[in-house]
CSV table of C-alpha atoms and ligand atoms in Angstrom, one decimal:
chain,number,residue,atom,x,y,z
A,1,MET,CA,20.4,15.7,-63.4
A,2,ALA,CA,17.9,13.0,-62.3
A,3,MET,CA,19.2,12.4,-58.8
A,4,ALA,CA,20.8,8.5,-57.8
A,5,LYS,CA,18.5,6.0,-56.5
A,6,GLU,CA,19.7,5.5,-53.2
A,7,GLN,CA,19.9,9.2,-52.7
A,8,LEU,CA,16.2,9.8,-53.1
A,9,ILE,CA,15.1,6.9,-51.3
A,10,GLU,CA,17.7,7.9,-48.2
A,11,ASN,CA,16.3,11.3,-48.0
A,12,VAL,CA,12.1,9.3,-48.2
A,13,VAL,CA,13.7,7.6,-45.0
A,14,GLY,CA,15.2,10.2,-43.4
A,15,ARG,CA,11.7,11.8,-44.2
A,16,VAL,CA,9.6,9.8,-42.0
A,17,LEU,CA,11.6,9.2,-39.9
A,18,SER,CA,12.3,13.1,-38.6
A,19,LEU,CA,8.6,13.2,-39.0
A,20,LEU,CA,8.0,9.8,-36.9
A,21,GLY,CA,10.5,12.0,-34.1
A,22,GLU,CA,8.3,15.0,-34.3
A,23,GLU,CA,4.8,13.1,-32.9
A,24,GLY,CA,6.5,9.5,-31.4
A,25,VAL,CA,8.2,8.6,-28.8
A,26,SER,CA,12.2,6.8,-28.4
A,27,SER,CA,11.8,3.5,-27.7
A,28,CYS,CA,12.8,2.7,-23.4
A,29,GLY,CA,12.8,-0.7,-24.3
A,30,TYR,CA,17.2,-2.0,-24.3
A,31,GLU,CA,17.6,-5.7,-25.1
A,32,LYS,CA,21.6,-5.7,-24.9
A,33,VAL,CA,22.5,-3.7,-21.2
A,34,ASP,CA,25.0,-1.6,-22.7
A,35,GLU,CA,22.7,0.3,-24.7
A,36,ALA,CA,20.2,0.4,-21.8
A,37,VAL,CA,22.7,2.0,-19.7
A,38,ALA,CA,24.9,4.0,-22.0
A,39,ALA,CA,21.1,6.1,-22.7
A,40,ALA,CA,19.9,6.6,-20.0
A,41,GLY,CA,23.8,8.2,-18.3
A,42,ALA,CA,24.1,10.4,-21.4
A,43,ALA,CA,20.3,11.6,-20.6
A,44,GLN,CA,21.5,11.7,-16.4
A,45,LYS,CA,24.4,13.9,-17.6
A,46,ALA,CA,22.3,16.8,-19.0
A,47,TRP,CA,19.2,16.2,-16.8
A,48,GLN,CA,21.5,16.8,-13.8
A,49,TRP,CA,24.1,19.3,-15.5
A,50,ASP,CA,21.1,21.1,-17.7
A,51,PHE,CA,18.1,21.4,-16.0
A,52,SER,CA,17.1,24.1,-13.2
A,53,LEU,CA,15.3,22.6,-10.2
A,54,GLU,CA,12.3,24.4,-11.7
A,55,ALA,CA,12.9,23.1,-14.4
A,56,ARG,CA,13.1,19.2,-12.8
A,57,MET,CA,10.6,20.5,-10.8
A,58,ARG,CA,7.7,21.4,-14.1
A,59,VAL,CA,8.8,17.2,-15.8
A,60,VAL,CA,8.4,15.7,-12.3
A,61,ASP,CA,4.9,17.7,-11.6
A,62,ARG,CA,4.0,17.4,-16.0
A,63,LEU,CA,4.3,12.9,-15.8
A,64,ARG,CA,2.1,13.0,-12.7
A,65,ARG,CA,-0.8,15.1,-14.6
A,66,ASP,CA,-0.9,12.6,-17.7
A,67,LEU,CA,0.3,9.8,-15.9
A,68,LEU,CA,-3.2,10.5,-14.0
A,69,GLU,CA,-4.9,11.5,-18.1
A,70,GLY,CA,-7.4,9.1,-19.3
A,71,ASP,CA,-6.6,5.9,-19.6
A,72,VAL,CA,-3.5,5.3,-18.9
A,73,ILE,CA,-3.5,3.7,-15.0
A,74,ARG,CA,-6.8,1.1,-15.9
A,75,GLU,CA,-4.9,0.1,-19.3
A,76,VAL,CA,-1.7,-0.6,-17.4
A,77,SER,CA,-3.5,-2.3,-14.4
A,78,ALA,CA,-5.4,-4.7,-16.5
A,79,LEU,CA,-2.5,-5.5,-18.3
A,80,THR,CA,-0.1,-6.3,-15.3
A,81,LEU,CA,-3.3,-8.5,-13.8
A,82,GLU,CA,-3.2,-10.0,-17.4
A,83,GLU,CA,0.5,-10.3,-17.8
A,84,THR,CA,0.8,-11.5,-13.9
A,85,GLY,CA,-1.8,-13.2,-12.7
A,86,MET,CA,-1.8,-12.4,-9.3
A,87,GLY,CA,-4.0,-9.7,-7.6
A,88,ARG,CA,-7.4,-7.7,-8.3
A,89,LEU,CA,-7.8,-5.0,-9.9
A,90,ASP,CA,-9.8,-2.3,-8.3
A,91,ASP,CA,-7.3,-2.5,-5.5
A,92,LYS,CA,-4.0,-2.5,-8.7
A,93,LEU,CA,-5.7,1.3,-9.5
A,94,ILE,CA,-5.6,1.9,-6.1
A,95,LYS,CA,-2.3,1.7,-5.7
A,96,LYS,CA,-0.4,2.5,-9.4
A,97,ARG,CA,-2.7,6.3,-8.3
A,98,LEU,CA,-1.5,6.2,-5.1
A,99,ALA,CA,2.3,5.9,-6.5
A,100,VAL,CA,1.6,8.2,-9.0
A,101,GLU,CA,-0.2,11.1,-6.9
A,102,LYS,CA,1.6,10.4,-3.5
A,103,THR,CA,5.0,9.9,-4.4
A,104,PRO,CA,7.1,12.9,-3.2
A,105,GLY,CA,9.4,14.1,-5.6
A,106,PRO,CA,11.9,17.6,-5.8
A,107,GLU,CA,10.5,18.9,-3.3
A,108,PHE,CA,11.7,17.0,-0.4
A,109,PHE,CA,14.8,19.1,-0.9
A,110,ALA,CA,16.6,21.4,1.3
A,111,THR,CA,19.8,23.1,1.6
A,112,LYS,CA,21.4,22.2,5.0
A,113,ALA,CA,23.7,25.5,5.5
A,114,THR,CA,25.3,26.2,9.0
A,115,SER,CA,28.1,29.2,9.6
A,116,GLY,CA,30.6,29.6,12.0
A,117,ASP,CA,33.6,31.3,13.3
A,118,HIS,CA,35.3,29.5,9.6
A,119,GLY,CA,32.5,31.0,7.7
A,120,LEU,CA,29.8,28.7,6.0
A,121,VAL,CA,28.7,24.9,5.4
A,122,LEU,CA,26.6,23.7,3.1
A,123,GLU,CA,25.4,20.0,2.9
A,124,GLU,CA,23.9,19.4,-0.5
A,125,LEU,CA,22.2,16.3,-2.0
A,126,SER,CA,23.3,15.3,-5.3
A,127,PRO,CA,22.2,12.5,-6.8
A,128,PHE,CA,24.2,9.1,-7.5
A,129,GLY,CA,24.2,9.1,-11.0
A,130,VAL,CA,22.4,6.6,-13.6
A,131,ILE,CA,20.2,3.5,-10.6
A,132,ALA,CA,19.5,-0.3,-11.9
A,133,SER,CA,16.5,-0.9,-10.1
A,134,ILE,CA,15.1,-4.0,-10.3
A,135,THR,CA,11.9,-4.6,-9.1
A,136,PRO,CA,9.4,-7.0,-7.3
A,137,SER,CA,6.9,-9.2,-10.4
A,138,THR,CA,3.8,-8.1,-6.9
A,139,ASN,CA,4.1,-4.0,-8.3
A,140,PRO,CA,6.1,-4.0,-11.2
A,141,VAL,CA,4.1,-0.8,-12.5
A,142,ALA,CA,3.8,0.2,-9.0
A,143,SER,CA,7.3,-0.1,-8.2
A,144,VAL,CA,8.3,1.7,-11.7
A,145,PHE,CA,5.7,5.1,-11.2
A,146,ASN,CA,7.4,5.3,-7.5
A,147,ASN,CA,11.0,4.5,-8.4
A,148,THR,CA,10.6,6.7,-11.6
A,149,LEU,CA,9.4,9.5,-9.5
A,150,CYS,CA,11.8,9.6,-6.8
A,151,MET,CA,14.6,8.5,-8.4
A,152,ILE,CA,14.7,11.0,-11.7
A,153,SER,CA,13.5,13.8,-8.4
A,154,GLY,CA,17.2,13.5,-6.9
A,155,GLY,CA,18.7,14.0,-10.7
A,156,ASN,CA,19.4,10.0,-11.3
A,157,GLY,CA,18.7,8.5,-14.1
A,158,VAL,CA,17.2,4.9,-14.0
A,159,VAL,CA,17.4,1.8,-16.4
A,160,PHE,CA,14.8,-0.9,-15.2
A,161,ALA,CA,15.3,-4.7,-14.5
A,162,PRO,CA,11.7,-6.0,-14.5
A,163,HIS,CA,10.4,-9.8,-13.2
A,164,PRO,CA,10.8,-11.3,-16.1
A,165,GLY,CA,7.4,-11.9,-15.5
A,166,ALA,CA,6.2,-8.5,-15.5
A,167,VAL,CA,8.1,-6.9,-18.4
A,168,LYS,CA,5.5,-5.9,-21.0
A,169,SER,CA,3.4,-3.9,-18.3
A,170,THR,CA,6.7,-2.1,-17.6
A,171,LEU,CA,7.4,-2.1,-21.1
A,172,ARG,CA,3.7,-0.7,-21.8
A,173,ALA,CA,3.8,1.6,-18.0
A,174,LEU,CA,7.6,3.3,-19.0
A,175,GLU,CA,6.2,3.8,-22.7
A,176,TYR,CA,4.0,6.4,-20.5
A,177,VAL,CA,6.4,8.0,-18.4
A,178,THR,CA,9.5,8.5,-21.7
A,179,ARG,CA,5.9,9.9,-23.9
A,180,SER,CA,5.9,12.4,-21.3
A,181,LEU,CA,9.0,13.5,-20.3
A,182,GLU,CA,10.2,13.9,-24.1
A,183,ALA,CA,6.6,16.4,-24.2
A,184,SER,CA,8.1,18.2,-21.9
A,185,GLY,CA,11.6,18.7,-23.0
A,186,ALA,CA,13.0,15.5,-20.5
A,187,PRO,CA,16.7,14.5,-22.7
A,188,SER,CA,15.4,11.7,-24.4
A,189,GLY,CA,16.7,7.8,-22.4
A,190,LEU,CA,16.3,9.3,-19.1
A,191,VAL,CA,14.3,6.6,-17.7
A,192,THR,CA,15.0,3.3,-19.4
A,193,THR,CA,14.4,-0.9,-19.2
A,194,LEU,CA,15.7,-3.9,-20.1
A,195,THR,CA,13.6,-6.2,-22.4
A,196,GLN,CA,15.1,-9.4,-21.6
A,197,PRO,CA,16.4,-9.7,-17.6
A,198,SER,CA,18.2,-13.1,-17.4
A,199,MET,CA,20.0,-13.1,-14.3
A,200,GLU,CA,23.0,-13.1,-16.7
A,201,ASN,CA,21.4,-9.8,-18.5
A,202,LEU,CA,21.0,-8.4,-14.0
A,203,GLY,CA,24.6,-9.6,-13.5
A,204,LEU,CA,25.8,-7.5,-15.9
A,205,LEU,CA,23.7,-4.7,-15.1
A,206,MET,CA,24.7,-4.3,-11.5
A,207,GLU,CA,28.6,-5.4,-12.7
A,208,HIS,CA,28.3,-2.3,-14.6
A,209,ARG,CA,30.6,0.8,-14.6
A,210,GLY,CA,27.6,3.2,-15.8
A,211,ILE,CA,26.1,2.5,-13.2
A,212,GLN,CA,26.4,4.1,-9.3
A,213,LEU,CA,23.8,2.9,-6.9
A,214,ILE,CA,21.7,-0.5,-7.3
A,215,SER,CA,17.7,-0.4,-5.9
A,216,ALA,CA,16.3,-4.0,-5.5
A,217,THR,CA,13.0,-4.8,-5.0
A,218,GLY,CA,12.0,-8.6,-3.9
A,219,GLY,CA,13.0,-11.6,-2.2
A,220,PRO,CA,16.9,-12.8,0.0
A,221,GLY,CA,17.7,-13.6,-3.4
A,222,VAL,CA,17.8,-9.8,-4.9
A,223,VAL,CA,18.9,-8.0,-1.7
A,224,LYS,CA,22.1,-10.6,-1.3
A,225,ALA,CA,22.5,-10.3,-4.9
A,226,ALA,CA,22.4,-6.5,-4.9
A,227,LEU,CA,24.3,-6.1,-1.3
A,228,SER,CA,27.6,-8.7,-3.1
A,229,SER,CA,28.2,-6.4,-6.1
A,230,GLY,CA,30.1,-4.1,-4.1
A,231,LYS,CA,28.0,-0.6,-5.4
A,232,PRO,CA,25.6,1.3,-3.1
A,233,ALA,CA,22.8,-0.3,-2.8
A,234,VAL,CA,18.7,0.2,-2.2
A,235,GLY,CA,17.6,-3.4,-0.6
A,236,ALA,CA,14.2,-3.5,0.1
A,237,GLY,CA,13.5,-7.7,1.1
A,238,PRO,CA,10.6,-9.1,2.1
A,239,GLY,CA,8.8,-9.2,5.1
A,240,ASN,CA,6.2,-11.5,6.9
A,241,PRO,CA,4.3,-9.0,9.1
A,242,PRO,CA,2.1,-9.5,12.0
A,243,VAL,CA,-1.4,-8.8,13.3
A,244,VAL,CA,-2.1,-8.3,17.3
A,245,VAL,CA,-5.5,-8.1,18.8
A,246,ASP,CA,-5.9,-7.4,22.1
A,247,GLU,CA,-8.8,-8.2,24.6
A,248,THR,CA,-9.1,-3.8,24.4
A,249,ALA,CA,-9.3,-3.2,21.0
A,250,ASP,CA,-12.7,-2.1,18.4
A,251,LEU,CA,-12.8,-5.7,18.0
A,252,ARG,CA,-15.2,-4.7,15.2
A,253,ALA,CA,-13.1,-2.2,13.4
A,254,ALA,CA,-9.9,-4.5,14.2
A,255,ALA,CA,-12.2,-7.1,12.2
A,256,ARG,CA,-12.6,-5.1,8.8
A,257,ASP,CA,-9.3,-4.0,9.3
A,258,VAL,CA,-7.7,-7.4,9.8
A,259,ILE,CA,-9.2,-8.4,6.4
A,260,LEU,CA,-9.4,-5.1,4.0
A,261,GLY,CA,-5.4,-5.2,5.0
A,262,CYS,CA,-5.0,-8.7,4.5
A,263,SER,CA,-6.8,-8.9,1.0
A,264,PHE,CA,-5.9,-5.6,-0.7
A,265,ASP,CA,-5.0,-7.0,-4.1
A,266,ASN,CA,-5.5,-10.6,-2.6
A,267,ASN,CA,-2.4,-9.9,0.5
A,268,LEU,CA,0.6,-8.9,-2.6
A,269,PRO,CA,1.8,-6.2,-1.1
A,270,CYS,CA,5.0,-6.8,2.0
A,271,ILE,CA,3.5,-4.6,4.2
A,272,ALA,CA,0.3,-6.9,3.9
A,273,GLU,CA,-1.2,-8.4,7.1
A,274,LYS,CA,0.2,-13.0,6.8
A,275,GLU,CA,-0.3,-13.4,10.0
A,276,LEU,CA,-3.2,-12.9,12.8
A,277,PHE,CA,-2.1,-13.3,16.7
A,278,ALA,CA,-5.2,-13.2,18.4
A,279,VAL,CA,-6.1,-12.5,22.9
A,280,ASN,CA,-7.7,-16.0,23.3
A,281,CYS,CA,-10.3,-14.3,25.6
A,282,ILE,CA,-11.4,-11.8,22.1
A,283,ALA,CA,-11.5,-14.6,19.2
A,284,ASP,CA,-14.0,-15.3,19.0
A,285,GLU,CA,-15.7,-12.8,18.7
A,286,LEU,CA,-13.4,-11.1,16.3
A,287,LYS,CA,-14.0,-14.9,14.4
A,288,LYS,CA,-17.4,-13.6,14.2
A,289,HIS,CA,-17.0,-9.8,13.3
A,290,MET,CA,-14.0,-10.8,10.3
A,291,LEU,CA,-17.2,-13.5,9.2
A,292,GLU,CA,-19.4,-10.4,8.9
A,293,SER,CA,-16.2,-8.2,6.8
A,294,GLY,CA,-15.6,-11.2,3.9
A,295,ALA,CA,-13.7,-14.1,5.8
A,296,PHE,CA,-14.2,-17.3,5.1
A,297,GLU,CA,-13.5,-20.1,8.0
A,298,LEU,CA,-12.0,-23.3,6.7
A,299,LYS,CA,-12.2,-25.4,9.8
A,300,ASP,CA,-12.3,-29.4,8.4
A,301,PRO,CA,-8.4,-30.9,8.9
A,302,LYS,CA,-9.1,-32.5,5.8
A,303,ASP,CA,-9.7,-29.5,3.8
A,304,VAL,CA,-7.2,-26.9,5.9
A,305,GLY,CA,-4.2,-30.3,4.2
A,306,LYS,CA,-5.6,-30.0,1.3
A,307,LEU,CA,-4.9,-25.9,0.6
A,308,MET,CA,-1.8,-26.9,2.2
A,309,GLU,CA,-1.8,-29.5,-0.3
A,310,LEU,CA,-2.0,-27.1,-2.8
A,311,THR,CA,-0.5,-23.2,-1.8
A,312,LEU,CA,3.0,-24.9,-0.5
A,313,ARG,CA,6.5,-26.4,-2.9
A,314,GLY,CA,8.7,-27.9,-0.4
A,315,GLY,CA,8.2,-25.2,2.5
A,316,ALA,CA,7.8,-22.4,-0.1
A,317,PRO,CA,4.5,-20.4,-1.7
A,318,ASN,CA,3.5,-22.8,-4.8
A,319,LYS,CA,3.9,-19.4,-6.9
A,320,ALA,CA,0.5,-20.9,-9.8
A,321,CYS,CA,-1.1,-19.2,-6.2
A,322,VAL,CA,0.6,-16.5,-4.8
A,323,GLY,CA,-1.9,-13.1,-5.7
A,324,LYS,CA,-4.9,-15.7,-6.5
A,325,SER,CA,-8.0,-14.6,-4.7
A,326,ALA,CA,-10.1,-15.9,-1.7
A,327,PRO,CA,-12.8,-17.6,-4.0
A,328,TRP,CA,-10.2,-19.8,-6.2
A,329,LEU,CA,-7.9,-20.5,-4.2
A,330,LEU,CA,-11.5,-22.8,-2.3
A,331,GLU,CA,-12.7,-23.9,-5.6
A,332,GLN,CA,-9.7,-25.4,-6.2
A,333,ILE,CA,-10.2,-28.0,-3.9
A,334,GLY,CA,-13.7,-28.3,-4.1
A,335,LEU,CA,-14.9,-25.4,-2.0
A,336,LYS,CA,-17.4,-22.8,-3.7
A,337,VAL,CA,-17.5,-19.6,-1.9
A,338,GLY,CA,-19.3,-16.4,-3.4
A,339,GLY,CA,-16.9,-13.6,-4.7
A,340,ASP,CA,-18.0,-11.2,-2.1
A,341,VAL,CA,-15.9,-13.7,0.0
A,342,ARG,CA,-11.7,-11.7,0.4
A,343,VAL,CA,-9.9,-14.5,3.1
A,344,ILE,CA,-9.4,-17.9,3.7
A,345,LEU,CA,-9.4,-17.8,7.9
A,346,VAL,CA,-7.9,-20.6,9.6
A,347,GLU,CA,-7.7,-21.7,13.0
A,348,THR,CA,-3.4,-22.7,13.0
A,349,PRO,CA,-1.0,-23.4,15.7
A,350,GLU,CA,2.0,-20.8,15.8
A,351,ASP,CA,4.5,-22.9,14.4
A,352,HIS,CA,2.6,-24.0,11.2
A,353,PRO,CA,3.8,-23.2,7.6
A,354,PHE,CA,0.9,-20.6,6.9
A,355,VAL,CA,2.3,-19.0,10.3
A,356,GLN,CA,6.1,-18.9,9.6
A,357,VAL,CA,5.9,-18.6,5.6
A,358,GLU,CA,5.6,-15.4,3.4
A,359,MET,CA,2.9,-16.8,1.0
A,360,LEU,CA,1.5,-13.7,-0.6
A,361,MET,CA,-2.5,-14.9,-1.2
A,362,PRO,CA,-5.4,-13.9,0.9
A,363,LEU,CA,-5.5,-17.3,3.5
A,364,LEU,CA,-4.6,-15.3,7.3
A,365,PRO,CA,-4.5,-17.6,10.2
A,366,LEU,CA,-5.4,-17.0,13.6
A,367,VAL,CA,-3.1,-18.6,16.1
A,368,ARG,CA,-4.6,-18.4,19.5
A,369,VAL,CA,-2.2,-17.0,22.6
A,370,ALA,CA,-3.2,-16.5,26.0
A,371,ASP,CA,-2.0,-12.7,26.3
A,372,PHE,CA,-0.6,-9.6,24.9
A,373,ASP,CA,3.2,-10.7,26.2
A,374,GLU,CA,2.1,-13.9,24.3
A,375,ALA,CA,1.1,-12.0,21.2
A,376,LEU,CA,4.3,-10.4,21.4
A,377,ALA,CA,6.9,-13.1,21.2
A,378,ALA,CA,4.9,-14.9,18.6
A,379,SER,CA,5.1,-11.7,16.7
A,380,LEU,CA,8.2,-11.0,16.7
A,381,ARG,CA,9.5,-14.8,15.8
A,382,ALA,CA,6.6,-15.0,13.2
A,383,GLU,CA,8.2,-11.5,12.1
A,384,HIS,CA,11.7,-13.5,10.9
A,385,GLY,CA,13.6,-10.4,12.3
A,386,PHE,CA,13.3,-8.7,8.8
A,387,ARG,CA,12.0,-5.6,10.1
A,388,HIS,CA,9.9,-5.0,7.7
A,389,SER,CA,6.3,-4.9,9.4
A,390,ALA,CA,3.8,-5.1,11.6
A,391,ALA,CA,0.3,-4.3,12.8
A,392,ILE,CA,-1.5,-3.9,16.4
A,393,HIS,CA,-5.1,-3.3,17.0
A,394,SER,CA,-5.4,-2.1,21.0
A,395,THR,CA,-6.1,1.0,22.6
A,396,HIS,CA,-3.8,-0.4,25.6
A,397,VAL,CA,-1.2,3.2,25.0
A,398,VAL,CA,1.1,0.5,26.7
A,399,HIS,CA,1.0,-2.9,24.9
A,400,MET,CA,0.4,-0.4,21.6
A,401,SER,CA,4.0,1.3,22.6
A,402,ARG,CA,6.1,-2.2,23.8
A,403,MET,CA,5.4,-4.2,20.5
A,404,ALA,CA,6.0,-0.8,18.5
A,405,ARG,CA,9.9,-0.6,20.2
A,406,ALA,CA,10.2,-4.7,20.5
A,407,MET,CA,9.1,-5.2,16.6
A,408,GLU,CA,11.7,-2.8,15.4
A,409,THR,CA,9.8,-3.1,12.3
A,410,THR,CA,10.4,-1.0,9.8
A,411,ILE,CA,6.7,-0.1,9.0
A,412,PHE,CA,4.3,-0.4,12.9
A,413,THR,CA,0.9,0.0,12.2
A,414,LYS,CA,-1.9,0.7,14.4
A,415,ASN,CA,-5.5,0.8,14.6
A,416,ALA,CA,-5.7,1.2,10.7
A,417,PRO,CA,-5.5,-1.7,7.6
A,418,SER,CA,-1.8,-1.6,7.0
A,419,TYR,CA,-1.6,-0.2,4.2
A,420,ALA,CA,-2.4,3.3,5.6
A,421,SER,CA,1.1,3.2,6.5
A,422,ILE,CA,1.7,3.5,2.5
A,423,GLY,CA,-0.7,6.9,2.3
A,424,VAL,CA,-4.3,4.2,1.5
A,425,GLY,CA,-6.1,7.0,4.1
A,426,GLY,CA,-3.2,7.4,5.8
A,427,ASP,CA,-1.4,10.9,6.4
A,428,CYS,CA,2.1,10.2,4.8
A,429,PRO,CA,3.4,9.9,1.2
A,430,THR,CA,3.7,6.1,-0.1
A,431,ALA,CA,6.9,4.0,-1.0
A,432,PHE,CA,7.3,1.2,-2.8
A,433,THR,CA,10.3,0.3,-2.6
A,434,ILE,CA,10.2,-0.4,1.1
A,435,ALA,CA,13.9,-0.9,2.7
A,436,THR,CA,14.2,-2.9,4.7
A,437,THR,CA,18.1,-4.3,4.9
A,438,THR,CA,20.1,-0.9,4.2
A,439,GLY,CA,18.2,1.1,6.8
A,440,GLN,CA,16.4,3.6,4.5
A,441,GLY,CA,13.1,3.3,5.0
A,442,PRO,CA,10.0,3.6,2.9
A,443,THR,CA,11.8,5.2,0.1
A,444,THR,CA,11.4,9.1,-1.0
A,445,PRO,CA,13.7,10.7,-3.1
A,446,LEU,CA,16.1,11.4,-0.5
A,447,SER,CA,17.0,7.4,-0.9
A,448,PHE,CA,18.5,7.4,-3.8
A,449,CYS,CA,20.8,10.9,-3.5
A,450,ARG,CA,24.3,11.6,-1.5
A,451,THR,CA,25.3,14.0,0.9
A,452,ARG,CA,27.9,16.5,-0.2
A,453,ARG,CA,29.4,19.3,1.9
A,454,CYS,CA,31.1,21.9,-0.1
A,455,LEU,CA,32.2,24.6,2.8
A,456,LEU,CA,33.6,28.6,1.9
A,457,HIS,CA,36.5,29.8,4.4
A,458,GLY,CA,36.1,33.1,6.1
A,459,ALA,CA,33.3,34.8,4.5
A,460,PHE,CA,29.2,34.6,4.7
A,461,ARG,CA,28.1,35.2,8.4
A,462,ILE,CA,26.7,37.1,8.1
A,463,VAL,CA,26.1,38.1,12.5
B,1,NAD,P1,12.1,-11.9,-6.5
B,1,NAD,O1,13.1,-12.2,-5.2
B,1,NAD,O2,11.6,-13.4,-6.7
B,1,NAD,O3,12.4,-10.8,-7.7
B,1,NAD,C1,12.6,-9.6,-7.4
B,1,NAD,C2,13.2,-8.9,-8.4
B,1,NAD,O4,15.0,-9.6,-8.6
B,1,NAD,C3,13.1,-10.2,-10.1
B,1,NAD,O5,13.3,-8.4,-10.9
B,1,NAD,C4,13.7,-10.7,-10.2
B,1,NAD,O6,13.8,-11.1,-11.5
B,1,NAD,C5,15.1,-10.9,-9.6
B,1,NAD,N1,15.8,-11.5,-8.4
B,1,NAD,C6,14.9,-12.8,-7.9
B,1,NAD,N2,16.4,-13.2,-7.4
B,1,NAD,C7,17.8,-12.7,-8.1
B,1,NAD,C8,19.1,-12.9,-8.3
B,1,NAD,N3,19.6,-13.7,-7.4
B,1,NAD,N4,19.8,-11.7,-8.5
B,1,NAD,C9,19.5,-11.0,-9.0
B,1,NAD,N5,18.1,-10.4,-9.1
B,1,NAD,C10,17.1,-11.7,-8.9
B,1,NAD,O7,10.5,-11.5,-5.8
B,1,NAD,P2,9.2,-11.6,-6.2
B,1,NAD,O8,8.7,-12.9,-5.9
B,1,NAD,O9,8.9,-10.9,-7.4
B,1,NAD,O10,8.5,-10.7,-4.8
B,1,NAD,C11,7.8,-10.2,-3.8
B,1,NAD,C12,9.0,-10.4,-2.8
B,1,NAD,O11,9.3,-8.8,-2.9
B,1,NAD,C13,8.2,-10.7,-1.4
B,1,NAD,O12,9.5,-11.3,-0.4
B,1,NAD,C14,8.2,-9.4,-1.0
B,1,NAD,O13,8.0,-9.0,0.4
B,1,NAD,C15,9.3,-9.1,-1.8
B,1,NAD,N6,9.6,-7.0,-1.5
B,1,NAD,C16,9.6,-6.8,-0.8
B,1,NAD,C17,9.0,-4.7,-1.0
B,1,NAD,C18,9.5,-4.2,-0.6
B,1,NAD,O14,9.9,-2.9,-0.5
B,1,NAD,N7,10.3,-4.5,0.8
B,1,NAD,C19,8.1,-4.7,-1.5
B,1,NAD,C20,7.8,-5.9,-2.5
B,1,NAD,C21,7.8,-7.0,-3.0
């Protein structure tokens, strides 16, 4: 008997879907919060219980290899630049490669075991479950790579909530992540993302019963929202990193490093140098070296006024200027400079908005101070108690250690561009979620796990 028409269609569709399933990749983007959380929840359970540590290690290793292969890093970097209109392509390549290569993985875990007269106590780090990770517009894809590697290494699943201005690049980056995870046999849906990250959806995500931890990377608003959710949270908030150059510094090296750090990705990183306090007796020579290293000094008060008008909106940075290049900013106020200019240098008083506001553009105010004590006091005021990042260029051991102690910042860099502290030319792992507000510091897989204790009474002391 001839097959019914409906049955035939069903068979053909089934066959096509199964063929797609063999070669295609599941979608990682969800419009509905419930669906994104449900997919990550089911996958996380399998990831936690059915995958040995060795298998987890294998999946994470392959993910690193796949993301570094071919054109992935270049494609997602170019897409981020196109979508957000912020930053520098060459630096975006460095950031993403860094996130893939230097984010710590499952090797970070070690069981703590103690034994005594009463037996054995084990303390192990266990996943929270599914993490809602809210990511910033300034490092969208580097944060996605860094958070994914950290969070799944700890046995968690993730639902990303990207900044509305970076959904496309986040989704593309996660398609590569999903393709690799599925190719190595990890549960489908382990890492998902919202495709409609409205404030309403962010609220629903944070309140969702299927979310056990919130990781919020961004400005004060998102960190406050995460901490008000009543759930455990990793809060990585804003900064306004001061850099001090004292009279004992190697001025040529200090000038070069400050320009490199301040201009990295057009000053988007939260750790990047945002204001400079220079001891008066070396300020002129320091400036001379900075001008040789890619700074352009804006001297005419009229031009400075125009730059303020362009870059500030009601005391906050004008979003249209965030992450733009120094030549672009200068062009908007009628000045043409070469493409090799990396930073706009402006001498200002300490209370100037360029000093006190986190501008996130390659615009460096230089404030002259009488001595190191004055520099330290001004740095403390400009950092606003964020306890995020600060730096010094000095060879005076006492100055270096006094500033490191007094600032109480999560990151303190001596005699290097600030980016050394996240592993670019520095001997440390990388982190794109630097948990300043909640205190986990530069995050690792351990930051996304909870400690559980298991006790065996009366046995297993072997001496
Ligand atoms: P942003 O605060 O505007 O956005 C960050 C994320 O939070 C986005 O996904 C956004 O949609 C969401 N969001 C914003 N307000 C929210 C609210 N009230 N409730 C819920 N979600 C909210 O920040 P941005 O401009 O994208 O990024 C720049 C800021 O992030 C800077 O202040 C920078 O210092 C900070 N930052 C910090 C770190 C860190 O590790 N500490 C890393 C990167 C960026």
